[in-house]
Short mmCIF file of C-alpha atoms and ligand atoms in Angstrom, two decimals:
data_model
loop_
_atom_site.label_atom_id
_atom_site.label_comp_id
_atom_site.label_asym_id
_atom_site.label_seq_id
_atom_site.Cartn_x
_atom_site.Cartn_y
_atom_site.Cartn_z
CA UNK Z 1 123.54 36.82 117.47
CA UNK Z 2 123.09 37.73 121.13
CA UNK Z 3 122.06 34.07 123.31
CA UNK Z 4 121.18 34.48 126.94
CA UNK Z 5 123.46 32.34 129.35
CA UNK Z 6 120.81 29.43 129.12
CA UNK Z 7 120.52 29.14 125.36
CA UNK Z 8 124.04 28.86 125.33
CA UNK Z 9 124.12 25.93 127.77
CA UNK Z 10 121.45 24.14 126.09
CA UNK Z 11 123.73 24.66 122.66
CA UNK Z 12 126.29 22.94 124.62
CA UNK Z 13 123.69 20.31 125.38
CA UNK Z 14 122.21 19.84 122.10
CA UNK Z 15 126.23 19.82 120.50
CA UNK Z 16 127.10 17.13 123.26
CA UNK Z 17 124.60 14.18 121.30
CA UNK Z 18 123.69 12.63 124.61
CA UNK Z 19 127.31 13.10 126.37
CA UNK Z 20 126.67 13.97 129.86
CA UNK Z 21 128.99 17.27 130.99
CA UNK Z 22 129.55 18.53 134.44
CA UNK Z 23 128.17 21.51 135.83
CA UNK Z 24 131.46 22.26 137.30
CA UNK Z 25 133.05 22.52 133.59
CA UNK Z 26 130.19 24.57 132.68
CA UNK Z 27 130.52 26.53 135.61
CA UNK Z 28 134.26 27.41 134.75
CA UNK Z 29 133.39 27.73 131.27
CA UNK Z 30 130.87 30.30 131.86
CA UNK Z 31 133.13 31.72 134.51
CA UNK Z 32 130.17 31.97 137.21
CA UNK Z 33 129.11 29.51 140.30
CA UNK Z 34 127.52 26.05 140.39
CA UNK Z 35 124.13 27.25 141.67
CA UNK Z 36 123.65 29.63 138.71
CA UNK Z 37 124.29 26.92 136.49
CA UNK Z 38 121.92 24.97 138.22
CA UNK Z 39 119.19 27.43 138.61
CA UNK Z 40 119.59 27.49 134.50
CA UNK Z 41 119.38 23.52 134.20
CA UNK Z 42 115.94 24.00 136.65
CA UNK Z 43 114.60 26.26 134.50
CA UNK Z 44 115.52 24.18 130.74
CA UNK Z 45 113.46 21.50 133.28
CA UNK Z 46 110.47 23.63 133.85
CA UNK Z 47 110.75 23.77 129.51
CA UNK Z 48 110.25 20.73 128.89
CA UNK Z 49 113.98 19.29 128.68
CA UNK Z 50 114.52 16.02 130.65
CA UNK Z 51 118.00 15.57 132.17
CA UNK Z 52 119.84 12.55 134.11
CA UNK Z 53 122.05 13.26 136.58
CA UNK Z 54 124.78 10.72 136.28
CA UNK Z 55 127.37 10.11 138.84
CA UNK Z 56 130.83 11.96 138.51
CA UNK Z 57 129.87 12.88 134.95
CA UNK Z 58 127.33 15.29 135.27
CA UNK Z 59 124.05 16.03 133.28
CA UNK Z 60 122.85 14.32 130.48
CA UNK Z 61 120.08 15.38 127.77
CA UNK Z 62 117.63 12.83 127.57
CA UNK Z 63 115.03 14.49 125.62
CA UNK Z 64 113.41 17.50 124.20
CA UNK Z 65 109.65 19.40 124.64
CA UNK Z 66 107.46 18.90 121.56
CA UNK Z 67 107.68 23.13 120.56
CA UNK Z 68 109.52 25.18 118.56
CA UNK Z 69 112.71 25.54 120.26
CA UNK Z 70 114.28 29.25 120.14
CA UNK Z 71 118.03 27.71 121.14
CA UNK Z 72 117.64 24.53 118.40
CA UNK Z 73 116.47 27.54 115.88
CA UNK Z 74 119.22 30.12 116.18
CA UNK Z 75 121.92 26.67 116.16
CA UNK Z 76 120.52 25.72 113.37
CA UNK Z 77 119.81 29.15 111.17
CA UNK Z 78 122.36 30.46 109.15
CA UNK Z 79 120.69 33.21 107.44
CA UNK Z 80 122.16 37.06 107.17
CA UNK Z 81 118.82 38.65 108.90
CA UNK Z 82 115.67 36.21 108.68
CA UNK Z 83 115.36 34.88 112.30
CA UNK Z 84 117.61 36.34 113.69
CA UNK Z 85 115.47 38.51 116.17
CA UNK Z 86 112.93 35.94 117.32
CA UNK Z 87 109.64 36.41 119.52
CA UNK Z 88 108.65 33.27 120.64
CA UNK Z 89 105.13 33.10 122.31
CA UNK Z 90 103.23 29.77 124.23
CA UNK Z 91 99.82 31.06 123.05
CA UNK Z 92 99.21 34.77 121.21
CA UNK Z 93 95.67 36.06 119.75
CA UNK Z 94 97.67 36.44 115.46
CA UNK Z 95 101.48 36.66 114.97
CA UNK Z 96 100.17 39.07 112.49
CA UNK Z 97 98.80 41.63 115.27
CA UNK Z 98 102.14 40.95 117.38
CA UNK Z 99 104.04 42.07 114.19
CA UNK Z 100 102.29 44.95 113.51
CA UNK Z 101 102.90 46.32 116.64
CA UNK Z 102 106.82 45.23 116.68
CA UNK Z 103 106.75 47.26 113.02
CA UNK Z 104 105.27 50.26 114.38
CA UNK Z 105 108.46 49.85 117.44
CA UNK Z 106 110.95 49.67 114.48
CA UNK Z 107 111.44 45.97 114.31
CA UNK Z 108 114.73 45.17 111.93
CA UNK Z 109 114.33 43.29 108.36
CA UNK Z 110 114.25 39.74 109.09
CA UNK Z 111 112.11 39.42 112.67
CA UNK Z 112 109.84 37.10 113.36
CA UNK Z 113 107.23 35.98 115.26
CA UNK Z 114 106.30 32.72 116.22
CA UNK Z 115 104.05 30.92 118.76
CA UNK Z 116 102.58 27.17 119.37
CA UNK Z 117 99.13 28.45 119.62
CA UNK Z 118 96.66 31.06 118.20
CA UNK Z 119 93.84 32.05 119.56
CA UNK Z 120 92.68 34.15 116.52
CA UNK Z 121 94.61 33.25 114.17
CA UNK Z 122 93.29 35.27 110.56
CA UNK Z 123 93.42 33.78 107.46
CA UNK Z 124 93.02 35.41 103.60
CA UNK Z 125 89.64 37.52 102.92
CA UNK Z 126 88.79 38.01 106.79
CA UNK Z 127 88.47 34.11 107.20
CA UNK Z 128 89.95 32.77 110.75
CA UNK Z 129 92.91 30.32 110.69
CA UNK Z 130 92.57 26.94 112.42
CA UNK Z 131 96.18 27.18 114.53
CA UNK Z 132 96.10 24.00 116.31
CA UNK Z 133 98.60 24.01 119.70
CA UNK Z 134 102.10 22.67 119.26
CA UNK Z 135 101.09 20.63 115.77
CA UNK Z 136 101.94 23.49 113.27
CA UNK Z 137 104.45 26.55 112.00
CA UNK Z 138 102.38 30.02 112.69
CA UNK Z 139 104.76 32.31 112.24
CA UNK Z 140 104.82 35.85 110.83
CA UNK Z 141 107.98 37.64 108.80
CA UNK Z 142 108.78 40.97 108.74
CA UNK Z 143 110.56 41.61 105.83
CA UNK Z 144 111.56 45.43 104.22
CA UNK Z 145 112.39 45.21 101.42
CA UNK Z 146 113.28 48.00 99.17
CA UNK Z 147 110.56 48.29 96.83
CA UNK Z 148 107.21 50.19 95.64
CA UNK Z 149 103.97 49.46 96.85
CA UNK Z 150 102.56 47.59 93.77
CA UNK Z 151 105.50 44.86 94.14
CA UNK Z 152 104.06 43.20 97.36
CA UNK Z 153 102.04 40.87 95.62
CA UNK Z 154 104.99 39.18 94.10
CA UNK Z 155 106.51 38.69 97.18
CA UNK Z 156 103.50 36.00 98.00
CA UNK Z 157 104.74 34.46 95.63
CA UNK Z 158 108.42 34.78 96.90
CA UNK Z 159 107.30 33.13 99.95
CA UNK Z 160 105.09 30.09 98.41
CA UNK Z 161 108.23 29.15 96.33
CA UNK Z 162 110.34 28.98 99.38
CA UNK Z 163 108.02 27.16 101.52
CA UNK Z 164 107.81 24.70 98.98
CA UNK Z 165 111.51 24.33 97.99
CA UNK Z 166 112.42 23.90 101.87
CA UNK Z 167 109.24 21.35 101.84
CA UNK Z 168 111.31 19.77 98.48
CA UNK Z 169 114.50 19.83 100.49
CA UNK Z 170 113.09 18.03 103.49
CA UNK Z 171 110.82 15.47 102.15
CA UNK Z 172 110.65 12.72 100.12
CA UNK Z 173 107.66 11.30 100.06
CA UNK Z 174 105.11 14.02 98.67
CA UNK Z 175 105.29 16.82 96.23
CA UNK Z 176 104.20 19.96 97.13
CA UNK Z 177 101.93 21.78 94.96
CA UNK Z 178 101.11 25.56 94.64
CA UNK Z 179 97.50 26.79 94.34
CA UNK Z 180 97.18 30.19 92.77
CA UNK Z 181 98.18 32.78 94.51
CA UNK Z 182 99.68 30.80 98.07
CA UNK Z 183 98.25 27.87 99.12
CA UNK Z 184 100.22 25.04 99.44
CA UNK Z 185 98.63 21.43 98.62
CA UNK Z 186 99.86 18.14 99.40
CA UNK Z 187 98.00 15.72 97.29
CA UNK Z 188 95.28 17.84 96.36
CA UNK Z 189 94.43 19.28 100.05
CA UNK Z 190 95.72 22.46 101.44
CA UNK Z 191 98.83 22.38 103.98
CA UNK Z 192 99.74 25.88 103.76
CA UNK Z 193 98.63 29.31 103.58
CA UNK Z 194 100.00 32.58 103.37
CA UNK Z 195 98.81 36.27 104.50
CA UNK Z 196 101.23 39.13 103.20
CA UNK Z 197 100.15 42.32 104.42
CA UNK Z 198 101.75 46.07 103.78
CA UNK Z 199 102.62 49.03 105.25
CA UNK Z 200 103.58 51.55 103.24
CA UNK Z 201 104.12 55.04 101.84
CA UNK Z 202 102.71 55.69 98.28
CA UNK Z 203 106.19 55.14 96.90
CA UNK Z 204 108.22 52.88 98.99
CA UNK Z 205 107.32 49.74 101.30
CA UNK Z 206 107.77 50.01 104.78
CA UNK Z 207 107.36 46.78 105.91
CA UNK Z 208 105.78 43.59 104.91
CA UNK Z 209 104.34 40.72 107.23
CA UNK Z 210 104.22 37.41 105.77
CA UNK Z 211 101.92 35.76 107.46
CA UNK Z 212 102.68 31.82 107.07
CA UNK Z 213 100.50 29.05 108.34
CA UNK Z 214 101.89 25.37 107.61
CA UNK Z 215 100.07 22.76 109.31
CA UNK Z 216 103.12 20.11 110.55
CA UNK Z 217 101.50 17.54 112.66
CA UNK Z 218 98.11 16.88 112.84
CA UNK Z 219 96.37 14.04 112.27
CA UNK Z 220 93.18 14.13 110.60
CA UNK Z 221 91.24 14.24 113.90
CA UNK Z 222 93.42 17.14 115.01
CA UNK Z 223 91.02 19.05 111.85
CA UNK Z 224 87.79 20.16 112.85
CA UNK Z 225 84.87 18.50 111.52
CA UNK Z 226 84.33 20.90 108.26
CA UNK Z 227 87.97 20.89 107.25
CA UNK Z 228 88.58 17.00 107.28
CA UNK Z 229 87.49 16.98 103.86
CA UNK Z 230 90.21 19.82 102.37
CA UNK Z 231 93.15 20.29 105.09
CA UNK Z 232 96.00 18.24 105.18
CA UNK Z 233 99.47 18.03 106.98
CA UNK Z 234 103.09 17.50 106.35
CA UNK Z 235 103.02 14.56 108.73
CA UNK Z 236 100.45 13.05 106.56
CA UNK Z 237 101.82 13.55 103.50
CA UNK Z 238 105.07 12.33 104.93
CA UNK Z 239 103.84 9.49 107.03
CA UNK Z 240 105.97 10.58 110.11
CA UNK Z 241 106.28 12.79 112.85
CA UNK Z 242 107.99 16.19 111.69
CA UNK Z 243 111.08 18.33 113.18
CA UNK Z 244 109.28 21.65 113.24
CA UNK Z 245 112.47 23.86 113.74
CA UNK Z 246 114.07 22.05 110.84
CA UNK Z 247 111.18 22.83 109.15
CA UNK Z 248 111.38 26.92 110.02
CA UNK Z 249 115.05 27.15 109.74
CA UNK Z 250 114.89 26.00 105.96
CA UNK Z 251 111.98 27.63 105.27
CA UNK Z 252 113.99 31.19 106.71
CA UNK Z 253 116.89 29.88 104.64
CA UNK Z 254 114.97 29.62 101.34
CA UNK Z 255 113.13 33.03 101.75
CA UNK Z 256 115.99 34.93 102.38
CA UNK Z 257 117.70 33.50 99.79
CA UNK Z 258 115.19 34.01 96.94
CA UNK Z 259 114.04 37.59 98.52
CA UNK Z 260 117.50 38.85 98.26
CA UNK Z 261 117.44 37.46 94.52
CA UNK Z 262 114.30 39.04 93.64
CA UNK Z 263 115.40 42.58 95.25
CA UNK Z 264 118.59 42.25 93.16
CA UNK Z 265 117.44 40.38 89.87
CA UNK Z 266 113.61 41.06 89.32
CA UNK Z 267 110.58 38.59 88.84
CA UNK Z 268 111.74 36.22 86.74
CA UNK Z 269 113.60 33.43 88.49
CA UNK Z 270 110.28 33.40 91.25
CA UNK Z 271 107.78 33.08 88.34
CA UNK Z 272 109.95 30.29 86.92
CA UNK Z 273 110.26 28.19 89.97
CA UNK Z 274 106.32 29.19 91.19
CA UNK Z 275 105.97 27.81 87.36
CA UNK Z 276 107.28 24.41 88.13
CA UNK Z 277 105.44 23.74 90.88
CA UNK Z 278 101.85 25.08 89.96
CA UNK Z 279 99.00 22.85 90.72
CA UNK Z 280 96.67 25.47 88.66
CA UNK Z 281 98.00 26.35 85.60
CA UNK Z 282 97.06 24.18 82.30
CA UNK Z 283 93.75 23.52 85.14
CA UNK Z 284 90.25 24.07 84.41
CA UNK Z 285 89.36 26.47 87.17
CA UNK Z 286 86.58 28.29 88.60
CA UNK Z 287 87.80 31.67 90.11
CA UNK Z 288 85.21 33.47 92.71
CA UNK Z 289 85.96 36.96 93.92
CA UNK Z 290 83.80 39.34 95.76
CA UNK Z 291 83.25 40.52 92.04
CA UNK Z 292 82.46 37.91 89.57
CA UNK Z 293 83.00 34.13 88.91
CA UNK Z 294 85.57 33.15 85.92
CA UNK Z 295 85.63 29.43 84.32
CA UNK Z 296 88.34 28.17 81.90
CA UNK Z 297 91.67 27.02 81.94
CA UNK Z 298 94.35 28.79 83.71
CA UNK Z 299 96.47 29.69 81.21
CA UNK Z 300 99.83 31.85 82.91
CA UNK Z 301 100.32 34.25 85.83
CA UNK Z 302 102.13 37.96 84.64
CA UNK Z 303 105.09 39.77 85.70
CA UNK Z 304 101.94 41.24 88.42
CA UNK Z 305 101.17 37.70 90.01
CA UNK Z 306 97.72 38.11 87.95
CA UNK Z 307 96.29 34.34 86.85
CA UNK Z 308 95.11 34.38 83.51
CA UNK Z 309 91.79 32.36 82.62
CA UNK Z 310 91.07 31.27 79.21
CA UNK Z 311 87.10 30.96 79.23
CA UNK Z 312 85.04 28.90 76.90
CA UNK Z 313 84.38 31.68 74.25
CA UNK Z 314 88.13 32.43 73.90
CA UNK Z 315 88.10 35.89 76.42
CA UNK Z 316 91.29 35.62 78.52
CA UNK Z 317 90.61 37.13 81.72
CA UNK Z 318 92.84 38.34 84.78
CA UNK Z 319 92.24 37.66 88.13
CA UNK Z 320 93.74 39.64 91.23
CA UNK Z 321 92.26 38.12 93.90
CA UNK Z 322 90.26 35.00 94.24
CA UNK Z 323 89.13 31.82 95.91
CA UNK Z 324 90.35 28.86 93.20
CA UNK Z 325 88.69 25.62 92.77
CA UNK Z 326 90.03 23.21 90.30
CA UNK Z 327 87.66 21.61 88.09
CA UNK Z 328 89.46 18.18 86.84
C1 BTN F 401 95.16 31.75 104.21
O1 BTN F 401 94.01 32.15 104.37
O2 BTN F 401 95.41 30.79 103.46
C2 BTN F 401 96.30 32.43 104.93
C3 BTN F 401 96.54 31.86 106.30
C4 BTN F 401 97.69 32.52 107.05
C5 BTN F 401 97.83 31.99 108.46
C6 BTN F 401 99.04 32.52 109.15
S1 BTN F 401 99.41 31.65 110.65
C7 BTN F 401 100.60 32.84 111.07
C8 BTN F 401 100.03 34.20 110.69
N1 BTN F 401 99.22 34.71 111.77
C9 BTN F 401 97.94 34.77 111.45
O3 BTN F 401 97.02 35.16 112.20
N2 BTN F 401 97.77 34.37 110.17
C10 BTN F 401 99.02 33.99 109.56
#
């Protein structure tokens, strides 16, 4: 992966654990003079990074900006493709709209897009996504992945699993639950969401763009007023503040691990794990969708990502696409 001449000395920074090195030995080691090393250390200050100068031993890292760090991320990622081709944005109006336009430039399987704030952030069924500044993940995937049309919706599901087996990795004090098709619940309120949208041919994908919206670090105040009641965050669910790029770098990890297995292997293993950590099925639910309402229990999803209801008078009934409550 290509780092510019900063990254790399903030990777020597971040490696160092608080050890102070000289800008002369970075200026050999780089092989260029002392004022371009400095002009690089002014600029990781104008980012947020505090230094100390210390006598005859150089600089030392004191501390790091609150924001999804680009340099932490690619030190810590060790995935084939996912993340590594990063657009980092301080404020953008959707990741979504910045990756549509990156597909449509011929961005590579695995890029993604990811900013602090979003000034429109969109949400599932035209809604509008509360993106909070610096507290959460917004970050769009574009994946292409070698398969027909009709298998996108599955790859929701792809990505709910991974979010919520890098949530399982990192934490230990909540268990993540999925809510058919892609939100993601901590203790019964929403933490997650997910937006996958297509392009395509009629036979072959071009490109997907997971759209993923985790709120990290907000306190309930950080919510406004109407979503107090139903939004949650990792931090509360944890009780502490969160490492965000930790965060990303397993959720990357986990999706390309599990979208490379579902390319190779099929559905199976995805509906399996999405399985064991449904909040819905074995539920009564009421299902709404721009075409009917469906009560009963939710019974299984299909090979398609399609919940099955079981309603009162026996009828089992699919649903594609729908707002879920649960009823007990
Ligand atoms: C939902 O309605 O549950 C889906 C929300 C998806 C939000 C994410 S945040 C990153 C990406 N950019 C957007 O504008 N939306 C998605």
């Amino acid at each position: 992966m290509h780092l510019t001449m900063k990254d790399e000395i903030l990777q020597r920074f971040l490696k160092a654990n608080g050890e102070p090195i000289s800008g002369q030995q970075l200026a050999d080691d780089f092989q260029v003079s002392r004022t371009a090393i400095w002009k690089h250390m002014q600029t990781l200050q104008q980012e947020g990074y505090e230094f100390e100068t210390i006598k005859k031993r150089g600089y030392q890292l004191l501390s790091v900006p609150d924001k999804v760090d680009v340099g932490q991320l690619k030190q810590l990622l060790q995935t084939d493709r996912y993340g590594q081709t990063i657009h980092y944005f301080d404020k953008v109006d959707s990741t979504q709209l910045v990756a549509h336009e990156l597909v449509r430039a011929g961005a590579k399987d695995g890029t993604i897009v990811i900013a602090e704030h979003q000034t429109t952030g969109r949400g599932r069924m035209l809604r509008e996504w509360e993106s909070t500044k610096g507290k959460g993940i917004w970050m769009t995937i574009i994946i292409r992945p070698t398969i027909p049309p009709h298998q996108a919706p599955q790859f929701t599901l792809v990505a709910a699993v991974a979010i919520i087996n890098a949530m399982k990795a990192m934490f230990k004090n909540f268990t993540p639950e999925i809510k058919w098709p892609n939100d993601i619940l901590i203790n019964g309120k929403k933490t997650t969401g997910i937006l996958t949208e297509m392009i395509a041919e009629a036979d072959q994908v071009q490109a997907l763009l997971i759209g993923i919206g985790i709120n990290v670090n907000q306190q309930i105040a950080d919510f406004p007023d109407e979503l107090q009641s139903i939004a949650t965050s990792v931090s509360i669910g944890e009780g502490e503040q969160v490492d965000r790029v930790q965060l990303v770098a397993h959720v990357l990890q986990f999706l390309e691990n599990y979208s490379d297995h579902y390319v190779k292997h099929g559905f199976q293993f995805i509906k399996e794990l999405w399985e064991q950590s449904s909040g819905t099925l074995g539920k009564q639910v009421k299902a709404t969708s721009l075409r009917e309402v469906v009560e009963g229990e939710a019974i299984r999803i299909t090979e398609n990502g399609v919940l099955e209801i079981r309603q009162a008078n026996g009828e089992i009934k699919g649903v594609y696409s729908a707002d879920i409550e649960i009823l007990d």
